[in-house]
């Protein structure tokens, strides 16, 4: 004779949905084969699950209250309660089936790798060229030190979720004229973890991780540029359920320099010279990032000509050597002259040709160099 489902769950017929849910959880924990070695526990657990499957559904419960077991098994003769196909699939959500099927025990939550994080860091021009050490503050989720990531309060431990039996998924089986349909979805009770936390940790509120602010030392290598990423392995968010932490990526930004401009690993510098040095040639002092360098300016230097100082550019990132410093020369015409300077220039002018037509090809090449410099 079929046992009354209300008697199986040890509740009154007037029990609310919440009463039925609480009763099921209590009995499932009591008779779950993982915690109860009694050979009869499996059958008792199966009966509890069968009763709960009907009474938790308002439509099925109404049919059961009106027609009894026949109302929830499609009117088929023989046997009590849900037919064996339904019982098999319901039982499988906890154990992977019974009889000839292989029994799969709940595996619990899978380890999850922590999320990667990104943080922007602004450097001065010289810090980017020569490298530096900087401290940054990182706000990230870390494994809770109070519960060590379990999410449970001190003195307690998570238990297997009674709703899904530790699988993290709930299967709903429906019969139709076309056969049996199984709908699998994440368990709403444990949110897919397979664990039930009766008393959450007060620090992380049962999440297993809490937010912390950490100060980290960043070793920025020489030669970085805007957009370069420095990767700090395992300095991202901590993983869940024993999973490894993610990585922290520092995305660099670089302040512009008022004097120098970067072109790859070369440094560009504009320098104005007087007409006499341009015509006669001279030793001139050129500023670099590491001091002043004396450079020989050839006689007859024209505006737009460039000088190259080897090895005074940006260090190559992650390899030896450096780029060059390229100095573009602009001849500056004096705007105010002393009497002596004027007399000397008058004498010079009398010995030089006056206006001269520039061939279009020569003019084009000159302005192409100037445009390229400022583009």
Short mmCIF file of C-alpha atoms in Angstrom, two decimals:
data_model
loop_
_atom_site.label_atom_id
_atom_site.label_comp_id
_atom_site.label_asym_id
_atom_site.label_seq_id
_atom_site.Cartn_x
_atom_site.Cartn_y
_atom_site.Cartn_z
CA UNK A 1 0.00 0.00 0.00
CA UNK A 2 1.32 3.44 -0.95
CA UNK A 3 2.51 5.61 1.92
CA UNK A 4 0.96 9.06 2.21
CA UNK A 5 3.40 11.70 0.98
CA UNK A 6 2.55 13.98 3.90
CA UNK A 7 3.36 11.16 6.31
CA UNK A 8 6.63 10.51 4.44
CA UNK A 9 7.70 14.13 4.90
CA UNK A 10 6.32 14.18 8.47
CA UNK A 11 4.14 17.25 7.86
CA UNK A 12 0.42 18.04 8.17
CA UNK A 13 -1.77 18.26 5.08
CA UNK A 14 -2.16 21.97 5.84
CA UNK A 15 1.66 22.51 5.75
CA UNK A 16 2.88 25.55 3.85
CA UNK A 17 5.40 25.39 1.01
CA UNK A 18 8.08 26.58 3.44
CA UNK A 19 7.13 23.84 5.95
CA UNK A 20 7.47 21.22 3.24
CA UNK A 21 10.81 22.62 2.11
CA UNK A 22 12.22 22.64 5.66
CA UNK A 23 10.99 19.10 6.29
CA UNK A 24 12.62 17.88 3.09
CA UNK A 25 15.95 19.47 3.95
CA UNK A 26 15.93 17.94 7.42
CA UNK A 27 15.05 14.46 6.22
CA UNK A 28 17.39 14.59 3.23
CA UNK A 29 20.33 15.43 5.52
CA UNK A 30 19.27 12.65 7.88
CA UNK A 31 18.90 9.87 5.29
CA UNK A 32 21.40 10.91 2.62
CA UNK A 33 23.62 7.85 1.94
CA UNK A 34 26.70 10.04 2.23
CA UNK A 35 25.98 10.63 5.91
CA UNK A 36 23.88 7.59 6.82
CA UNK A 37 25.45 4.16 6.37
CA UNK A 38 22.21 2.28 7.18
CA UNK A 39 21.26 0.14 4.13
CA UNK A 40 17.66 1.27 4.53
CA UNK A 41 18.66 4.96 4.32
CA UNK A 42 18.77 4.87 0.53
CA UNK A 43 15.19 3.69 0.24
CA UNK A 44 14.04 6.19 2.83
CA UNK A 45 15.85 8.98 1.03
CA UNK A 46 14.26 7.91 -2.26
CA UNK A 47 10.79 8.02 -0.68
CA UNK A 48 11.44 11.47 0.81
CA UNK A 49 12.64 12.78 -2.55
CA UNK A 50 9.63 11.29 -4.32
CA UNK A 51 7.22 12.92 -1.88
CA UNK A 52 8.94 16.28 -2.07
CA UNK A 53 8.96 16.21 -5.87
CA UNK A 54 5.15 16.12 -5.81
CA UNK A 55 4.32 18.33 -2.84
CA UNK A 56 6.66 21.19 -3.77
CA UNK A 57 4.77 21.71 -7.06
CA UNK A 58 1.39 23.46 -6.44
CA UNK A 59 -0.25 21.81 -9.46
CA UNK A 60 0.96 18.31 -8.60
CA UNK A 61 0.07 18.81 -4.95
CA UNK A 62 -3.49 19.84 -5.85
CA UNK A 63 -3.87 16.74 -8.02
CA UNK A 64 -2.48 14.56 -5.25
CA UNK A 65 -4.82 16.07 -2.65
CA UNK A 66 -7.79 15.38 -4.91
CA UNK A 67 -6.95 12.04 -6.53
CA UNK A 68 -4.19 10.59 -4.37
CA UNK A 69 -1.28 8.75 -5.99
CA UNK A 70 -3.25 8.12 -9.16
CA UNK A 71 -3.43 11.86 -9.75
CA UNK A 72 0.35 12.22 -10.05
CA UNK A 73 1.20 9.13 -12.06
CA UNK A 74 -0.95 9.73 -15.10
CA UNK A 75 -3.69 7.25 -14.13
CA UNK A 76 -1.55 4.23 -14.95
CA UNK A 77 -2.36 1.10 -13.04
CA UNK A 78 -0.11 -0.67 -10.63
CA UNK A 79 2.36 0.70 -8.11
CA UNK A 80 2.11 3.77 -5.96
CA UNK A 81 3.48 7.26 -6.32
CA UNK A 82 5.58 8.44 -9.27
CA UNK A 83 6.39 5.76 -11.83
CA UNK A 84 9.81 4.13 -11.81
CA UNK A 85 11.08 6.14 -14.75
CA UNK A 86 10.49 9.34 -12.83
CA UNK A 87 11.98 7.89 -9.66
CA UNK A 88 15.08 6.80 -11.56
CA UNK A 89 15.69 10.25 -13.00
CA UNK A 90 14.93 11.97 -9.69
CA UNK A 91 17.27 9.63 -7.86
CA UNK A 92 19.92 10.18 -10.54
CA UNK A 93 20.09 13.91 -9.71
CA UNK A 94 21.74 12.82 -6.43
CA UNK A 95 23.51 9.56 -7.32
CA UNK A 96 23.60 9.23 -11.10
CA UNK A 97 20.87 6.57 -11.08
CA UNK A 98 20.46 3.15 -9.53
CA UNK A 99 20.10 -0.41 -10.66
CA UNK A 100 22.22 -0.98 -13.76
CA UNK A 101 23.43 2.64 -13.96
CA UNK A 102 26.76 3.76 -12.59
CA UNK A 103 26.40 5.68 -9.33
CA UNK A 104 28.08 9.09 -9.47
CA UNK A 105 28.72 10.65 -6.09
CA UNK A 106 28.47 14.43 -5.61
CA UNK A 107 31.76 16.11 -6.38
CA UNK A 108 31.14 19.44 -4.65
CA UNK A 109 32.11 22.82 -6.09
CA UNK A 110 34.85 23.00 -8.69
CA UNK A 111 37.89 25.15 -8.03
CA UNK A 112 37.60 28.53 -9.77
CA UNK A 113 40.53 30.66 -10.89
CA UNK A 114 40.41 34.22 -9.60
CA UNK A 115 39.65 37.06 -12.00
CA UNK A 116 42.43 39.05 -13.64
CA UNK A 117 42.65 42.73 -12.70
CA UNK A 118 43.86 45.84 -14.53
CA UNK A 119 45.23 49.01 -13.02
CA UNK A 120 46.50 52.21 -14.67
CA UNK A 121 49.79 53.79 -13.57
CA UNK A 122 51.07 57.15 -14.82
CA UNK A 123 54.84 57.66 -15.11
CA UNK A 124 57.05 60.63 -15.81
CA UNK A 125 58.95 60.62 -19.09
CA UNK A 126 62.24 59.84 -17.37
CA UNK A 127 60.71 57.03 -15.26
CA UNK A 128 59.52 55.36 -18.46
CA UNK A 129 62.94 55.71 -20.11
CA UNK A 130 65.13 54.58 -17.21
CA UNK A 131 62.73 52.38 -15.23
CA UNK A 132 61.60 52.84 -11.65
CA UNK A 133 60.00 51.24 -8.62
CA UNK A 134 56.52 52.40 -7.65
CA UNK A 135 54.00 51.42 -4.99
CA UNK A 136 50.35 50.98 -5.97
CA UNK A 137 47.25 50.22 -3.92
CA UNK A 138 45.10 47.34 -5.13
CA UNK A 139 41.55 46.66 -3.93
CA UNK A 140 40.75 43.01 -4.54
CA UNK A 141 38.73 40.07 -3.22
CA UNK A 142 40.85 37.72 -1.14
CA UNK A 143 40.20 34.43 0.60
CA UNK A 144 38.51 35.22 3.91
CA UNK A 145 41.02 34.81 6.73
CA UNK A 146 38.30 34.06 9.28
CA UNK A 147 36.68 31.07 7.57
CA UNK A 148 39.63 30.25 5.24
CA UNK A 149 37.33 30.42 2.25
CA UNK A 150 34.69 27.97 3.44
CA UNK A 151 32.06 30.67 4.01
CA UNK A 152 30.98 29.00 7.26
CA UNK A 153 31.13 30.52 10.74
CA UNK A 154 33.76 29.35 13.22
CA UNK A 155 33.03 25.89 14.59
CA UNK A 156 30.83 24.95 11.63
CA UNK A 157 31.43 23.60 8.14
CA UNK A 158 29.49 23.55 4.88
CA UNK A 159 27.33 20.49 4.24
CA UNK A 160 26.07 18.91 1.06
CA UNK A 161 23.21 20.89 -0.44
CA UNK A 162 20.01 18.89 0.21
CA UNK A 163 18.33 20.34 -2.86
CA UNK A 164 20.83 19.07 -5.44
CA UNK A 165 22.75 16.49 -3.40
CA UNK A 166 26.03 18.31 -4.00
CA UNK A 167 25.91 18.28 -7.79
CA UNK A 168 25.10 21.98 -8.12
CA UNK A 169 22.34 21.16 -10.60
CA UNK A 170 18.66 20.24 -10.33
CA UNK A 171 16.95 18.03 -12.88
CA UNK A 172 13.25 18.26 -13.57
CA UNK A 173 11.73 15.36 -15.48
CA UNK A 174 8.50 15.69 -17.47
CA UNK A 175 6.57 13.02 -19.30
CA UNK A 176 4.87 13.63 -22.62
CA UNK A 177 3.53 11.58 -25.50
CA UNK A 178 6.95 12.02 -27.14
CA UNK A 179 8.80 10.61 -24.18
CA UNK A 180 10.67 11.92 -21.20
CA UNK A 181 12.07 15.47 -21.12
CA UNK A 182 14.77 16.43 -18.62
CA UNK A 183 15.40 20.08 -17.75
CA UNK A 184 18.71 20.69 -15.98
CA UNK A 185 19.39 24.02 -14.31
CA UNK A 186 21.68 25.48 -11.67
CA UNK A 187 20.50 24.77 -8.16
CA UNK A 188 18.90 27.92 -6.77
CA UNK A 189 19.48 26.81 -3.19
CA UNK A 190 23.30 26.66 -3.37
CA UNK A 191 23.82 28.70 -6.57
CA UNK A 192 25.65 25.81 -8.18
CA UNK A 193 28.23 25.25 -5.43
CA UNK A 194 26.72 22.02 -4.14
CA UNK A 195 27.22 23.24 -0.57
CA UNK A 196 24.84 24.41 2.11
CA UNK A 197 26.11 26.95 4.68
CA UNK A 198 23.80 26.94 7.68
CA UNK A 199 25.74 29.61 9.63
CA UNK A 200 27.53 32.08 7.32
CA UNK A 201 30.86 33.59 8.32
CA UNK A 202 30.19 37.09 9.72
CA UNK A 203 33.22 38.59 7.95
CA UNK A 204 32.55 37.45 4.38
CA UNK A 205 28.79 36.75 4.84
CA UNK A 206 29.19 33.24 3.52
CA UNK A 207 30.91 34.21 0.28
CA UNK A 208 34.32 32.81 1.23
CA UNK A 209 36.08 35.99 0.06
CA UNK A 210 36.23 39.52 1.37
CA UNK A 211 37.50 42.80 -0.05
CA UNK A 212 40.98 43.91 0.98
CA UNK A 213 43.30 46.79 0.07
CA UNK A 214 46.94 45.85 -0.53
CA UNK A 215 50.05 47.92 -1.30
CA UNK A 216 52.21 46.31 -3.98
CA UNK A 217 55.70 47.22 -5.17
CA UNK A 218 55.92 47.54 -8.97
CA UNK A 219 59.28 47.09 -10.69
CA UNK A 220 58.92 49.05 -13.95
CA UNK A 221 61.64 48.05 -16.45
CA UNK A 222 63.58 50.63 -18.47
CA UNK A 223 62.24 51.43 -21.93
CA UNK A 224 58.50 51.10 -21.33
CA UNK A 225 56.13 53.32 -23.29
CA UNK A 226 52.51 54.39 -23.16
CA UNK A 227 50.28 51.32 -23.34
CA UNK A 228 52.93 48.90 -22.06
CA UNK A 229 51.52 46.32 -19.63
CA UNK A 230 53.45 44.99 -16.65
CA UNK A 231 52.10 41.62 -15.52
CA UNK A 232 52.20 40.62 -11.86
CA UNK A 233 51.50 36.90 -11.71
CA UNK A 234 49.02 35.73 -9.04
CA UNK A 235 48.36 39.28 -7.76
CA UNK A 236 44.77 39.43 -9.05
CA UNK A 237 41.65 38.31 -7.22
CA UNK A 238 41.90 35.10 -5.20
CA UNK A 239 40.21 32.02 -6.56
CA UNK A 240 37.26 30.22 -4.97
CA UNK A 241 37.23 26.70 -3.53
CA UNK A 242 41.01 26.38 -3.67
CA UNK A 243 41.41 27.80 -7.17
CA UNK A 244 44.54 29.79 -8.11
CA UNK A 245 44.53 33.61 -8.04
CA UNK A 246 44.32 35.68 -11.20
CA UNK A 247 46.99 38.06 -12.47
CA UNK A 248 47.33 41.83 -12.12
CA UNK A 249 48.08 43.84 -15.25
CA UNK A 250 49.52 47.34 -14.77
CA UNK A 251 48.74 49.46 -17.85
CA UNK A 252 51.25 52.30 -18.11
CA UNK A 253 50.68 55.89 -19.19
CA UNK A 254 53.55 58.33 -19.72
CA UNK A 255 53.58 62.09 -19.21
CA UNK A 256 54.95 64.08 -22.18
CA UNK A 257 58.33 65.81 -21.82
CA UNK A 258 58.64 69.52 -22.72
CA UNK A 259 62.02 68.99 -24.45
CA UNK A 260 62.27 65.45 -25.76
CA UNK A 261 59.95 63.45 -27.98
CA UNK A 262 60.08 59.71 -28.40
CA UNK A 263 60.14 57.87 -31.72
CA UNK A 264 60.35 54.18 -30.91
CA UNK A 265 63.62 53.87 -29.02
CA UNK A 266 65.05 57.09 -30.48
CA UNK A 267 64.79 60.46 -28.75
CA UNK A 268 64.08 63.55 -30.84
CA UNK A 269 65.32 67.04 -29.92
CA UNK A 270 64.98 70.38 -31.73
CA UNK A 271 67.93 72.77 -31.48
CA UNK A 272 68.28 76.35 -32.72
CA UNK A 273 71.73 77.55 -33.81
CA UNK A 274 73.04 80.93 -34.96
CA UNK A 275 73.90 81.59 -38.61
CA UNK A 276 77.63 81.86 -37.95
CA UNK A 277 77.84 78.38 -36.40
CA UNK A 278 75.69 77.02 -39.19
CA UNK A 279 77.97 78.53 -41.84
CA UNK A 280 81.36 77.94 -40.23
CA UNK A 281 80.66 74.79 -38.23
CA UNK A 282 81.31 74.53 -34.51
CA UNK A 283 81.36 72.37 -31.44
CA UNK A 284 77.98 72.79 -29.78
CA UNK A 285 76.56 71.51 -26.51
CA UNK A 286 73.46 69.36 -26.87
CA UNK A 287 71.28 68.44 -23.86
CA UNK A 288 70.53 64.75 -23.34
CA UNK A 289 68.55 62.93 -20.67
CA UNK A 290 71.81 62.18 -18.88
CA UNK A 291 73.54 65.55 -19.16
CA UNK A 292 75.19 67.64 -21.86
CA UNK A 293 76.93 66.11 -24.87
CA UNK A 294 79.43 68.02 -27.07
CA UNK A 295 78.68 67.48 -30.76
CA UNK A 296 80.53 68.67 -33.88
CA UNK A 297 78.26 70.77 -36.09
CA UNK A 298 79.50 70.57 -39.71
CA UNK A 299 80.06 73.74 -41.70
CA UNK A 300 77.21 74.68 -44.03
CA UNK A 301 74.48 73.17 -41.83
CA UNK A 302 70.99 74.01 -43.08
CA UNK A 303 67.65 74.24 -41.28
CA UNK A 304 66.15 70.78 -41.16
CA UNK A 305 69.48 68.94 -41.08
CA UNK A 306 69.85 66.38 -38.30
CA UNK A 307 72.63 65.11 -36.11
CA UNK A 308 72.63 61.66 -34.56
CA UNK A 309 74.12 60.90 -31.15
CA UNK A 310 74.47 57.11 -30.85
CA UNK A 311 73.43 55.41 -27.63
CA UNK A 312 71.69 58.41 -26.06
CA UNK A 313 68.16 57.25 -26.77
CA UNK A 314 65.78 54.95 -24.90
CA UNK A 315 67.01 51.57 -23.58
CA UNK A 316 65.61 48.66 -25.57
CA UNK A 317 62.86 46.97 -23.56
CA UNK A 318 63.95 43.54 -22.28
CA UNK A 319 67.14 43.49 -24.33
CA UNK A 320 70.52 45.19 -24.25
CA UNK A 321 71.41 48.39 -26.03
CA UNK A 322 69.79 51.77 -26.53
CA UNK A 323 68.40 53.88 -29.33
CA UNK A 324 69.94 57.13 -30.56
CA UNK A 325 69.22 60.78 -29.98
CA UNK A 326 68.35 62.62 -33.16
CA UNK A 327 68.91 66.42 -33.11
CA UNK A 328 67.10 68.48 -35.74
CA UNK A 329 68.79 71.83 -36.38
CA UNK A 330 66.99 75.13 -37.04
CA UNK A 331 69.03 78.19 -38.04
CA UNK A 332 67.78 81.15 -36.03
CA UNK A 333 67.96 84.55 -37.71
CA UNK A 334 68.82 87.32 -35.22
CA UNK A 335 66.02 89.85 -34.73
CA UNK A 336 67.98 92.54 -32.85
CA UNK A 337 71.56 93.46 -33.82
CA UNK A 338 74.21 95.60 -32.26
CA UNK A 339 76.02 98.19 -34.40
CA UNK A 340 79.07 95.92 -34.58
CA UNK A 341 76.99 92.90 -35.64
CA UNK A 342 75.22 94.95 -38.27
CA UNK A 343 78.54 96.22 -39.72
CA UNK A 344 79.92 92.69 -39.87
CA UNK A 345 76.82 91.38 -41.59
CA UNK A 346 76.93 94.25 -44.10
CA UNK A 347 80.48 93.25 -44.96
CA UNK A 348 79.43 89.62 -45.26
CA UNK A 349 76.45 90.45 -47.43
CA UNK A 350 78.58 92.30 -49.92
CA UNK A 351 80.51 89.08 -50.55
CA UNK A 352 77.55 86.75 -50.89
CA UNK A 353 75.10 86.26 -53.76
CA UNK A 354 71.68 87.83 -53.29
CA UNK A 355 68.36 86.01 -53.84
CA UNK A 356 68.70 82.66 -55.51
CA UNK A 357 66.01 80.59 -57.21
CA UNK A 358 65.51 77.21 -55.58
CA UNK A 359 64.84 74.27 -57.84
CA UNK A 360 61.42 72.79 -57.11
CA UNK A 361 62.85 69.36 -56.43
CA UNK A 362 65.28 70.71 -53.83
CA UNK A 363 62.60 72.80 -52.12
CA UNK A 364 60.25 69.83 -52.05
CA UNK A 365 62.86 67.60 -50.44
CA UNK A 366 63.62 70.22 -47.79
CA UNK A 367 59.98 70.74 -46.79
CA UNK A 368 59.36 67.03 -46.86
CA UNK A 369 62.04 66.67 -44.19
CA UNK A 370 60.49 69.44 -42.09
CA UNK A 371 56.96 68.03 -42.43
CA UNK A 372 58.18 64.55 -41.55
CA UNK A 373 59.85 65.94 -38.43
CA UNK A 374 56.65 67.54 -37.14
CA UNK A 375 54.12 64.98 -38.36
#
